[in-house]
PDB file of C-alpha atoms in Angstrom:
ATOM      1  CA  UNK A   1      82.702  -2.431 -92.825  1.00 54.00           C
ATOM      2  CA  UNK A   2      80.606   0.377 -91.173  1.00 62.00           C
ATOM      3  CA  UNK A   3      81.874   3.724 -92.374  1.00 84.00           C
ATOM      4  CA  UNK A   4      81.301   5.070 -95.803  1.00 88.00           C
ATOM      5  CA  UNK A   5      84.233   7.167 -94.732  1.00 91.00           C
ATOM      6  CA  UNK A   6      86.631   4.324 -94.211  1.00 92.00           C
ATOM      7  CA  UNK A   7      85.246   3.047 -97.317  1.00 93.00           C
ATOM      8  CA  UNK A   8      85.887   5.844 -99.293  1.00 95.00           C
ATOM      9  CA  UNK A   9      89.409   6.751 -97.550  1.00 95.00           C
ATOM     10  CA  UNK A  10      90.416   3.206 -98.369  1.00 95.00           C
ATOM     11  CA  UNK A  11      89.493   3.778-102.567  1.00 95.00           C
ATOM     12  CA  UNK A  12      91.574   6.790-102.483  1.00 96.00           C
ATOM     13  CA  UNK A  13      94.923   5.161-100.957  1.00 95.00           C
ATOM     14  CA  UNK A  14      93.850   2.066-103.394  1.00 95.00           C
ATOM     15  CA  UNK A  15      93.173   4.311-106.720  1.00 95.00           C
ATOM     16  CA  UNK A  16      96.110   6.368-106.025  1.00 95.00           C
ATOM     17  CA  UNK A  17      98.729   3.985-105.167  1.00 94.00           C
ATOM     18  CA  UNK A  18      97.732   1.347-107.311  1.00 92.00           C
ATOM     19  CA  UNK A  19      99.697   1.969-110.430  1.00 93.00           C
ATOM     20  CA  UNK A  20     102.785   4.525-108.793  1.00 94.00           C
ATOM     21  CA  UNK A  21     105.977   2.765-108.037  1.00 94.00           C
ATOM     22  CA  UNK A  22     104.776   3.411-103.922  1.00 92.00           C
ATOM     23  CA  UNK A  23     103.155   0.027-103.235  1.00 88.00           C
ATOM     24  CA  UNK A  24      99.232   0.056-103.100  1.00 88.00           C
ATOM     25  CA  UNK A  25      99.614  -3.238-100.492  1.00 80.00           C
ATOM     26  CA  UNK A  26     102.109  -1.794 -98.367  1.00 78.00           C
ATOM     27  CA  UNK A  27      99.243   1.613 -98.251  1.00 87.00           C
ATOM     28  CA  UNK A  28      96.301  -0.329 -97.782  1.00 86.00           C
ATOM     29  CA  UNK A  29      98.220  -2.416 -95.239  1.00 79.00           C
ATOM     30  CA  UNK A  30      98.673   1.229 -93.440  1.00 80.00           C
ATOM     31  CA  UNK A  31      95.708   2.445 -93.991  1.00 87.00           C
ATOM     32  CA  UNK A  32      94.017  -0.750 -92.454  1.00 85.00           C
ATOM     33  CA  UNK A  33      96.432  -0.630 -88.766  1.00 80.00           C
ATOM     34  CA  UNK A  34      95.427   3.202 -88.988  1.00 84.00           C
ATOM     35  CA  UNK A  35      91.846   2.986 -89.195  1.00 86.00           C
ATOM     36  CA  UNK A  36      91.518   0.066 -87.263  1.00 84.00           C
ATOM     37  CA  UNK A  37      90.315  -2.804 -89.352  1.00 85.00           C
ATOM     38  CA  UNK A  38      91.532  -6.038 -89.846  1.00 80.00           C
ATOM     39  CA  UNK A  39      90.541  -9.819 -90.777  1.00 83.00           C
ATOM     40  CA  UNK A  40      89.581 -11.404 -93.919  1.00 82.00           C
ATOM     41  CA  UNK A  41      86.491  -9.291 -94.734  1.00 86.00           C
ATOM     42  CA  UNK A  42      89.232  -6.043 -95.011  1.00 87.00           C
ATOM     43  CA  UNK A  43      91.696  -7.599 -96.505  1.00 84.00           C
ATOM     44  CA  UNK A  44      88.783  -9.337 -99.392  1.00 86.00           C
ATOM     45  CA  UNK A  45      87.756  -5.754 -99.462  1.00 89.00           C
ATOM     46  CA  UNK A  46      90.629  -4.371-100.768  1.00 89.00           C
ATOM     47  CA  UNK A  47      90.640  -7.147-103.369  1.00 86.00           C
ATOM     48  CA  UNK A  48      87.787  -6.013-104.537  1.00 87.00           C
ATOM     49  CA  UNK A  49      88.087  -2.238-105.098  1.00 91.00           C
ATOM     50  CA  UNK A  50      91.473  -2.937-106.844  1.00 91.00           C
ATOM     51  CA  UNK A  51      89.098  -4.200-109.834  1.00 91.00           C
ATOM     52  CA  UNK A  52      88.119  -0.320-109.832  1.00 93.00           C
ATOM     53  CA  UNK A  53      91.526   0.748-110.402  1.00 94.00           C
ATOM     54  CA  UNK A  54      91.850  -2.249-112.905  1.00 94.00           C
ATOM     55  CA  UNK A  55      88.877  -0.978-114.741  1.00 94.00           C
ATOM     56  CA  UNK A  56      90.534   2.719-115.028  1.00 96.00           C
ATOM     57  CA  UNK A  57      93.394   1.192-116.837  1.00 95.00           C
ATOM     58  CA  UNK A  58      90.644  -0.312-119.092  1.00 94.00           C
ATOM     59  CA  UNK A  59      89.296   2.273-119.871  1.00 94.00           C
ATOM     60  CA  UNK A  60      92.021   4.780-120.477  1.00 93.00           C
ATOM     61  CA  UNK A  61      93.690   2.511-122.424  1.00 92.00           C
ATOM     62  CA  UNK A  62      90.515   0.705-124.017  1.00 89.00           C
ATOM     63  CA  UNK A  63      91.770   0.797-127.968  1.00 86.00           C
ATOM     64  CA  UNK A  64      94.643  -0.808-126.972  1.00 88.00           C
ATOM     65  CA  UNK A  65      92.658  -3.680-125.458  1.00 91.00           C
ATOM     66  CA  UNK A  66      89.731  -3.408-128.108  1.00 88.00           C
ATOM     67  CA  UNK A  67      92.746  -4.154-130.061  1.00 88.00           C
ATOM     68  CA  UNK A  68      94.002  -7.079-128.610  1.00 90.00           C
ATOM     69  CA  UNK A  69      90.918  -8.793-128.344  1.00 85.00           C
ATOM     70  CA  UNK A  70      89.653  -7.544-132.167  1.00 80.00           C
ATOM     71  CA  UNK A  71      92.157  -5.773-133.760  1.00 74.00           C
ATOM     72  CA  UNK A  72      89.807  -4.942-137.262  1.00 68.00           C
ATOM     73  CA  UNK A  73      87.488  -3.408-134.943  1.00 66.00           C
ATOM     74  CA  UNK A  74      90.175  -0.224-133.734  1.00 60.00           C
ATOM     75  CA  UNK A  75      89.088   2.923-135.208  1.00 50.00           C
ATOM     76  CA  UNK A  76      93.151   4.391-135.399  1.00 46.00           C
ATOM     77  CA  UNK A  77      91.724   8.402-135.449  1.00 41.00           C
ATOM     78  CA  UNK A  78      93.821   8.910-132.582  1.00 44.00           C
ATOM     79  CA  UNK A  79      92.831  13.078-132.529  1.00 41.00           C
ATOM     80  CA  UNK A  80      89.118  12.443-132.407  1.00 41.00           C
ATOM     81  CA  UNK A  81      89.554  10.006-129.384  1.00 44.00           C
ATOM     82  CA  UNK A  82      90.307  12.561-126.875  1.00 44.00           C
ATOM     83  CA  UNK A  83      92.992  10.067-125.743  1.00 46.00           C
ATOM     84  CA  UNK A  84      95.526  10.053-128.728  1.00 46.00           C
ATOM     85  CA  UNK A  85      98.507   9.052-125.836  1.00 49.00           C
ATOM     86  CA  UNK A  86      96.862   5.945-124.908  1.00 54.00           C
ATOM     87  CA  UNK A  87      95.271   4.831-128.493  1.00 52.00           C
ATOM     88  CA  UNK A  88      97.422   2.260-130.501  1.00 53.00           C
ATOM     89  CA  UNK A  89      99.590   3.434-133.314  1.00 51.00           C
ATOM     90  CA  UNK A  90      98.548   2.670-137.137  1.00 47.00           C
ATOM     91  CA  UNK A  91     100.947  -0.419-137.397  1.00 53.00           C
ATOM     92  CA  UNK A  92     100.511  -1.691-133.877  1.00 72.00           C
ATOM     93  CA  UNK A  93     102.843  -4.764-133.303  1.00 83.00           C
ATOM     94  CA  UNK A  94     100.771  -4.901-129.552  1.00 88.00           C
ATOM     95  CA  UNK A  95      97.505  -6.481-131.005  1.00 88.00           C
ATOM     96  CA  UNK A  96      96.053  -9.548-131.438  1.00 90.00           C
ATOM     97  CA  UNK A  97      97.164 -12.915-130.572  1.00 92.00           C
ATOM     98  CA  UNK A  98     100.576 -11.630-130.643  1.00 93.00           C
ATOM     99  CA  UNK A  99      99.647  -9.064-127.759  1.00 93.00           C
ATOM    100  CA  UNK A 100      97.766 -11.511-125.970  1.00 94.00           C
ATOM    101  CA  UNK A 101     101.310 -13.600-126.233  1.00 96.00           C
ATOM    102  CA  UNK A 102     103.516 -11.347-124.562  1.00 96.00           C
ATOM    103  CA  UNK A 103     100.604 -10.438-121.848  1.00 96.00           C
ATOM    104  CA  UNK A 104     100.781 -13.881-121.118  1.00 96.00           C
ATOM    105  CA  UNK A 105     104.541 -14.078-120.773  1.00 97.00           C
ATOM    106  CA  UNK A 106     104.307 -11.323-118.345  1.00 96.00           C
ATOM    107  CA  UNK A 107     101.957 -12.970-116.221  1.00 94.00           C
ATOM    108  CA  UNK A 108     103.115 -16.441-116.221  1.00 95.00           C
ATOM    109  CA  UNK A 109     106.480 -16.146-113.663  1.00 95.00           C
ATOM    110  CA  UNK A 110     104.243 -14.322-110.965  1.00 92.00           C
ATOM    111  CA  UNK A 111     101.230 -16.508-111.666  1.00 89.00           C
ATOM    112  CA  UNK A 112     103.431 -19.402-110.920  1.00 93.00           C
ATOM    113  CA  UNK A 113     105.258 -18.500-108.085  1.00 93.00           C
ATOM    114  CA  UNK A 114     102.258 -16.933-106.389  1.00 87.00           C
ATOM    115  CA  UNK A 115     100.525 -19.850-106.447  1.00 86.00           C
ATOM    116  CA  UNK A 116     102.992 -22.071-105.257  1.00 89.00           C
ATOM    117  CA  UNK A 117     104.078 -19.491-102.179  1.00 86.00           C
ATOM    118  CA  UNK A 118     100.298 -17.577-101.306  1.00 75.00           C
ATOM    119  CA  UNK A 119     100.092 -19.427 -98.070  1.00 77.00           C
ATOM    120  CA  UNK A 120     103.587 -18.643 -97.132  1.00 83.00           C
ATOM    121  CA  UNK A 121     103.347 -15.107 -98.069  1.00 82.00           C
ATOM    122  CA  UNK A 122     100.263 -13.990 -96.794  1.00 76.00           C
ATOM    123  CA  UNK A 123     101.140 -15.531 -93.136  1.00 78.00           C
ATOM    124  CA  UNK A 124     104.657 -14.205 -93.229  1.00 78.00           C
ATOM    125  CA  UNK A 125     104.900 -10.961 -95.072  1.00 80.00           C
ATOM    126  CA  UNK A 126     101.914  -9.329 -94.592  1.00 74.00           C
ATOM    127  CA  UNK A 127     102.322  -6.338 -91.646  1.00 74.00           C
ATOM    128  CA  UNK A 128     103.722  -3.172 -91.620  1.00 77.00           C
ATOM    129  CA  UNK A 129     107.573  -4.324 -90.631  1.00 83.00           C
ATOM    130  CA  UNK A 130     108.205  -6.196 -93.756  1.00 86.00           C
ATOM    131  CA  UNK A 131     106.340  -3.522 -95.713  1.00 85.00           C
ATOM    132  CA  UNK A 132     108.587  -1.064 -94.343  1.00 88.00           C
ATOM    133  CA  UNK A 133     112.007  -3.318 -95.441  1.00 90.00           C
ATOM    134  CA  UNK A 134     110.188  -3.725 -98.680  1.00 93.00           C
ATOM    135  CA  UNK A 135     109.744  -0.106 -99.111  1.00 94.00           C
ATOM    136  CA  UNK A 136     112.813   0.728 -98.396  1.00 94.00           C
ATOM    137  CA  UNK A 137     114.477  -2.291-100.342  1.00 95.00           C
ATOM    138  CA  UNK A 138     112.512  -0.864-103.395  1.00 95.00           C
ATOM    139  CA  UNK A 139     113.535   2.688-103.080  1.00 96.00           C
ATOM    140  CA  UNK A 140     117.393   1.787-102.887  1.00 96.00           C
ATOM    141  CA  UNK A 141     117.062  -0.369-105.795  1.00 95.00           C
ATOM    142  CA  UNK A 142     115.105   2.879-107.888  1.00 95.00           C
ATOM    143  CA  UNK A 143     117.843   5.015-107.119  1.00 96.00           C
ATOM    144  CA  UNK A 144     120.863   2.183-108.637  1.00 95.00           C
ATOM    145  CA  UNK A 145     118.271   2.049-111.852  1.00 94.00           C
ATOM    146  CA  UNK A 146     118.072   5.599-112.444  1.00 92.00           C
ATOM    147  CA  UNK A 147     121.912   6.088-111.569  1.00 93.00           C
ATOM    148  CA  UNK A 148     123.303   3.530-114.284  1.00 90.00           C
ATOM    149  CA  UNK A 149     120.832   2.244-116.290  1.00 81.00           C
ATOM    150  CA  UNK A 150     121.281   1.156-119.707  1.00 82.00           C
ATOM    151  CA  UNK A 151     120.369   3.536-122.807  1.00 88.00           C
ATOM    152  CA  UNK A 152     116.762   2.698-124.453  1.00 92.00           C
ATOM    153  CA  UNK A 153     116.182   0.168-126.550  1.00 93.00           C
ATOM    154  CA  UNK A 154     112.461   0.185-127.074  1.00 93.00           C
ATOM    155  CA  UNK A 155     110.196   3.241-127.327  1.00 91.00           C
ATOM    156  CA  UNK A 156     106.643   1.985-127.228  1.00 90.00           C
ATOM    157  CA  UNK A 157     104.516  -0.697-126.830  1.00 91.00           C
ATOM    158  CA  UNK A 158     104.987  -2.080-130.267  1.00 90.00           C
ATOM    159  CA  UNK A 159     109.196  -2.822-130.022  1.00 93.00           C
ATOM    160  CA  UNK A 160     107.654  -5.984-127.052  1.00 94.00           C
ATOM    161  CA  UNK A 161     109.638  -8.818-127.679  1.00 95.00           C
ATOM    162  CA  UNK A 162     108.610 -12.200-126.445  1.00 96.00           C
ATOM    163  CA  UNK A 163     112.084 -12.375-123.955  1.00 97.00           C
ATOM    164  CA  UNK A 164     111.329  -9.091-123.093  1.00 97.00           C
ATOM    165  CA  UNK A 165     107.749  -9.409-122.021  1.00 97.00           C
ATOM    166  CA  UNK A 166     109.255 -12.420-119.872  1.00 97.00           C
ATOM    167  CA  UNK A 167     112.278 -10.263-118.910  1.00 97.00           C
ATOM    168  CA  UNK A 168     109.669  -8.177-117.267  1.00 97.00           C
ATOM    169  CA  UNK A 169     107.511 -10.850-116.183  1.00 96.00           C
ATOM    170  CA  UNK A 170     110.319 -12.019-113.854  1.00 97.00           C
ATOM    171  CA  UNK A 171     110.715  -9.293-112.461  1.00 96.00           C
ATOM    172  CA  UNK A 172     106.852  -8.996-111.378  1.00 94.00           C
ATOM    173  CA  UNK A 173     107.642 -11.856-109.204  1.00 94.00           C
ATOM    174  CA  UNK A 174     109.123  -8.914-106.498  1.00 94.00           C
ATOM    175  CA  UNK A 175     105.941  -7.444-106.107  1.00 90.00           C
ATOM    176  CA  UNK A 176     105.124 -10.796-104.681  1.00 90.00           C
ATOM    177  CA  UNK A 177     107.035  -8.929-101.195  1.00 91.00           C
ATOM    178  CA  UNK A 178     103.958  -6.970-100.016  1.00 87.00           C
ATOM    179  CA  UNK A 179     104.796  -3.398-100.066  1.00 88.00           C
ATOM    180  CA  UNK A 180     107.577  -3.420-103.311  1.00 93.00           C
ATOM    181  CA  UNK A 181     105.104  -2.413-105.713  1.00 93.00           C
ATOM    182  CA  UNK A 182     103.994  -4.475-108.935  1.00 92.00           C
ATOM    183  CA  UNK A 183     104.072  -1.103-110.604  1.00 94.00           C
ATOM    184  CA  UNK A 184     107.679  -0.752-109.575  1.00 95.00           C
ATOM    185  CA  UNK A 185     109.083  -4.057-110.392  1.00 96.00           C
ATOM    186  CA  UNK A 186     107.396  -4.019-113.935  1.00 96.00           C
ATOM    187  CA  UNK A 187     108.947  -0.642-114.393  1.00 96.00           C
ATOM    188  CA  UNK A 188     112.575  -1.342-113.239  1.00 95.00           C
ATOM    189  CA  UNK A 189     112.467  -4.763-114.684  1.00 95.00           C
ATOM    190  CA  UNK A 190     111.662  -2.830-118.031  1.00 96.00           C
ATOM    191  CA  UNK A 191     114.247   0.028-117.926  1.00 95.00           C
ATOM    192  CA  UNK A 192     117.156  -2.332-117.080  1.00 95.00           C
ATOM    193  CA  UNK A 193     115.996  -4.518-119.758  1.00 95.00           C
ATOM    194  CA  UNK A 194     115.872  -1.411-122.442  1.00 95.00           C
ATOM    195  CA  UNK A 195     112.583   0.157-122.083  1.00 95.00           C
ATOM    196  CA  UNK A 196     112.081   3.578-122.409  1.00 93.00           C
ATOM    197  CA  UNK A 197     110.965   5.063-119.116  1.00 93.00           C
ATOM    198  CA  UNK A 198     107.353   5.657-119.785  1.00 92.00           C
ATOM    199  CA  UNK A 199     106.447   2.721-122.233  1.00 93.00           C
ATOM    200  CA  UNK A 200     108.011   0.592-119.248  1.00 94.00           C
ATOM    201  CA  UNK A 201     105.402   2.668-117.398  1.00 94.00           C
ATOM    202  CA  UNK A 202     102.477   2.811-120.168  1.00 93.00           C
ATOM    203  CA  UNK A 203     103.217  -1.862-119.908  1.00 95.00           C
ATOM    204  CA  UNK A 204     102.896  -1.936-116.636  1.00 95.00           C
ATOM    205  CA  UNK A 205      99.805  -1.001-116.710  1.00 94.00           C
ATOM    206  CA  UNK A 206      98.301  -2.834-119.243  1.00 95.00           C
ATOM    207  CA  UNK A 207     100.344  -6.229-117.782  1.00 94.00           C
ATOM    208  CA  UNK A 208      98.647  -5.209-114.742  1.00 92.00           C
ATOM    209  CA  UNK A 209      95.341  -6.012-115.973  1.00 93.00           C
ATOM    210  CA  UNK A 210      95.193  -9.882-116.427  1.00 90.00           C
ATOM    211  CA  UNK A 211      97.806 -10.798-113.271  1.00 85.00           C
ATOM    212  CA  UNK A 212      95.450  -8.637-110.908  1.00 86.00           C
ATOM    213  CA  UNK A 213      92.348  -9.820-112.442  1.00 88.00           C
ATOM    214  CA  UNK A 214      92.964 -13.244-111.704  1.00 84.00           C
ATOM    215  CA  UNK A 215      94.130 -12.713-108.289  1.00 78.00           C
ATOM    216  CA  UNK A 216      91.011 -10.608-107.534  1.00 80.00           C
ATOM    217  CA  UNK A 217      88.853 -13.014-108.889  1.00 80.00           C
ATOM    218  CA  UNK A 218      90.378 -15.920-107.161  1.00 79.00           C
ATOM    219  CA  UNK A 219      90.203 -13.578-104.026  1.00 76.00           C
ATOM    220  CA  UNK A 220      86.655 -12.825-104.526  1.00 77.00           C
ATOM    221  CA  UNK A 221      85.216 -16.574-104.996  1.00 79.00           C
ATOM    222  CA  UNK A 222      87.095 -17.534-102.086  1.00 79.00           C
ATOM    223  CA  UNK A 223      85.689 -14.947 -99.757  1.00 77.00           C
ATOM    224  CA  UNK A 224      82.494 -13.230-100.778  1.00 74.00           C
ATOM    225  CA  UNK A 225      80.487 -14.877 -98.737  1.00 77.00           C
ATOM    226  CA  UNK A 226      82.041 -13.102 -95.931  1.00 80.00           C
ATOM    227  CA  UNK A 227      79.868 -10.001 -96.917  1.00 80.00           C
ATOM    228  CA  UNK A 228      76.182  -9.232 -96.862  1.00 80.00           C
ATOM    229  CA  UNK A 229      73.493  -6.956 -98.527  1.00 81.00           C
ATOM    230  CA  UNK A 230      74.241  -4.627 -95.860  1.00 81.00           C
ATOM    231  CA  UNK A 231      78.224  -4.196 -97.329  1.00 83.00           C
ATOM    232  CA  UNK A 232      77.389  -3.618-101.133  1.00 87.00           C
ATOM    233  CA  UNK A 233      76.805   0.309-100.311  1.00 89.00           C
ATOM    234  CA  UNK A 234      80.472   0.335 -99.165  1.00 90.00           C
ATOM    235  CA  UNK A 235      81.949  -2.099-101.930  1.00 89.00           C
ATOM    236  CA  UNK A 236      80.457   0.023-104.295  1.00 92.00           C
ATOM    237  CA  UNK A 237      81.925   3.447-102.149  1.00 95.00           C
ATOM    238  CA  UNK A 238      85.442   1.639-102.299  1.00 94.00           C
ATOM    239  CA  UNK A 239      85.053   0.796-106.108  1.00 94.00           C
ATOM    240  CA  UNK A 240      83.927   4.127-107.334  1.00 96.00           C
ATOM    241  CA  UNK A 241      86.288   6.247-105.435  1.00 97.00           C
ATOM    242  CA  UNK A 242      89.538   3.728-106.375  1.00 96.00           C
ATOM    243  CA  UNK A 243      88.245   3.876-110.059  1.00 97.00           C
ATOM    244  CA  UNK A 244      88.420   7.523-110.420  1.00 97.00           C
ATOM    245  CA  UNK A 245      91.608   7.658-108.272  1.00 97.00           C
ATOM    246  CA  UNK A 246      93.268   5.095-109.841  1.00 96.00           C
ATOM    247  CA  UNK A 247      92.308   7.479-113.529  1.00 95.00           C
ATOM    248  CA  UNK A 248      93.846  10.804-111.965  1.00 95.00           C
ATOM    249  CA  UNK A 249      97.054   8.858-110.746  1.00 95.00           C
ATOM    250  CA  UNK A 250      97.583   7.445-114.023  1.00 95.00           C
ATOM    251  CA  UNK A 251      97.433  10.414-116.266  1.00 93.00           C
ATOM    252  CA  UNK A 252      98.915  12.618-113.963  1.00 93.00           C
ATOM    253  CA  UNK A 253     101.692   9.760-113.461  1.00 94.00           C
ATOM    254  CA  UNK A 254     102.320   9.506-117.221  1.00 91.00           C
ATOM    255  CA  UNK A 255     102.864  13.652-117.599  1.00 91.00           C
ATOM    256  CA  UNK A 256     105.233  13.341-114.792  1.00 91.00           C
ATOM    257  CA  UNK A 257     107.743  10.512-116.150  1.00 88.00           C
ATOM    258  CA  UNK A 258     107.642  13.180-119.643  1.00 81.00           C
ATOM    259  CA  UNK A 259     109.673  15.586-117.278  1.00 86.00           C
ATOM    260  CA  UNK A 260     111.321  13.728-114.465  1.00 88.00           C
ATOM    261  CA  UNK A 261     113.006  10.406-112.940  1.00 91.00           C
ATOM    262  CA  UNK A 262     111.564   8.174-110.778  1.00 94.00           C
ATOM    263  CA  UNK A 263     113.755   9.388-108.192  1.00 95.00           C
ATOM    264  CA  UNK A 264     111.099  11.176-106.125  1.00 94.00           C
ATOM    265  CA  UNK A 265     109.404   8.047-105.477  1.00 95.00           C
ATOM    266  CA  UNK A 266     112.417   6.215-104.448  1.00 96.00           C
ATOM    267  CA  UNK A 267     112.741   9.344-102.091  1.00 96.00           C
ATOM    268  CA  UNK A 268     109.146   9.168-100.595  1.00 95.00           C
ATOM    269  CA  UNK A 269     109.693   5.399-100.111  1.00 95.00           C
ATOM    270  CA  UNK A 270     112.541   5.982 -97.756  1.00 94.00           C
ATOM    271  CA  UNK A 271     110.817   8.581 -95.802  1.00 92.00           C
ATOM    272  CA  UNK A 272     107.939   6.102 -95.502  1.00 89.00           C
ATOM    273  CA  UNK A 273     109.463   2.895 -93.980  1.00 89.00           C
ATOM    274  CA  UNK A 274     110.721   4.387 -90.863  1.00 86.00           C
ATOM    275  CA  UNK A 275     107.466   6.190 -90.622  1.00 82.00           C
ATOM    276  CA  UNK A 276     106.205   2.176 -90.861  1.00 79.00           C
ATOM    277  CA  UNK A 277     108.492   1.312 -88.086  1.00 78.00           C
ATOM    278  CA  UNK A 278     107.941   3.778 -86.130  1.00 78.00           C
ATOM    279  CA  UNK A 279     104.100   2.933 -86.058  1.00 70.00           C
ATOM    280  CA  UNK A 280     105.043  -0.828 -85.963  1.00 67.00           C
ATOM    281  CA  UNK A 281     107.083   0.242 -82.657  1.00 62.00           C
ATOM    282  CA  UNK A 282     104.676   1.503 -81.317  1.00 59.00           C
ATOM    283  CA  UNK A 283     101.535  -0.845 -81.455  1.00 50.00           C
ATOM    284  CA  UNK A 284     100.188   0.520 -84.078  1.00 47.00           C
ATOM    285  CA  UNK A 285      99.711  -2.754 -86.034  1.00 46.00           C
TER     286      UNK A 285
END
């Protein structure tokens, strides 16, 4: 690293990306054959300023975790938060062990089968042609799930059932294919299993939390070394920016599903992977 521009430019793509059904892999992967960088000290890089956007979701949606980790500590004055959409309801079913639970369910099928296939799909899947096919693959598969999807079933956090916290879970595993999007999968896996559009949405976020933090940390012990003193000025650039990009994507995100489909992501997707192949084409790589 040796811009604070590149740095910065990087957090952005990250924070914004991170948590829409657009892919923040397939971006960063973009990004990276755009500006020019490559090799393991990138690609631990954008490990590591994903914990920014991971720390957003913390943070907008702290009560909820306060109250999975000490439930008799929430204070449930949801109007004096400031934040009354993303503080628990009085009766929360999502606390606890019980929350903990179905977090874990989530995580468990990609947790797996990431660990058993990382090799395989970081030499193989990783570069903008298979992003692009992913992309596209992902968008197709939006459109079918917004075209005949099945009415509702659950309206908020607290409906989570055990199969469907695993339901979802297994889906997860397609964000496995760099450039499908966790956020996606999570999403579409919840809406064809009965979730309503944003709680699948308002999940996926939260489930996002311990499946990324592992991988990031696992990421990060593996390959810190690679950086110096020098490099902490633009880790800390990268984190920052993806922090407060990840919190503006979020909200903003969250408004949007209260009004519309998730149609005009499936819609940016395809316009994006032959954009991918185009640059792929080309050298640009």
């Amino acid at each position: 690293m040796d811009s604070w521009i590149s740095a910065a430019l990087l957090g952005v793509v990250e924070g914004l990306t991170e948590f829409l059904p657009i892919s923040s892999t397939g971006h960063l992967i973009l990004a990276n054959s755009l500006l020019g960088l490559s090799g393991q000290k990138i690609a631990t890089f954008d490990v590591i300023i994903q914990l920014g956007a991971i720390l957003a979701v913390v943070v907008l949606y702290r009560r909820r975790f306060l109250g999975l980790v000490a439930p008799s500590l929430v204070q449930i004055d949801q109007d004096q938060s400031g934040l009354a959409g993303f503080a628990p309801p009085l009766s929360s079913q999502f606390a606890g062990i019980r929350g903990l639970f179905l977090l874990f369910l989530t995580s468990l099928p990609a947790a797996l089968l990431g660990l058993a296939s990382h090799d395989l799909i970081k030499s193989n899947l990783f570069g903008p042609i298979s992003v692009a096919w992913a992309l596209g693959a992902g968008a197709v598969i939006i459109l079918v799930i917004e075209t005949v999807r099945p009415k509702p079933r659950y309206a908020s956090l607290d409906d989570i059932t055990p199969l469907l916290a695993l339901g979802i879970g297994c889906f997860q595993c397609l964000a496995l294919w760099p450039g499908f999007s966790r956020s996606a999968a999570t999403i579409m896996g919840g809406m064809i299993l009965g979730a309503r559009r944003t709680m699948a949405a308002e999940y996926s976020f939260i489930a996002a939390v311990p499946i990324m933090v592992a991988a990031s940390g696992l990421e990060m012990f593996k390959n810190l070394g690679l950086f110096t003193s020098a490099d902490m000025l633009f880790l800390a650039i990268g984190f920052v920016v993806s922090f407060f990009s990840a919190w503006a994507a979020i909200k903003f995100f969250i408004a949007l599903l209260g009004k519309t489909t998730l149609r005009p992501f499936a819609y940016y997707r395809l316009a994006l992977a032959p954009l991918v192949l185009l640059f792929w084409s080309t050298g640009v790589n």
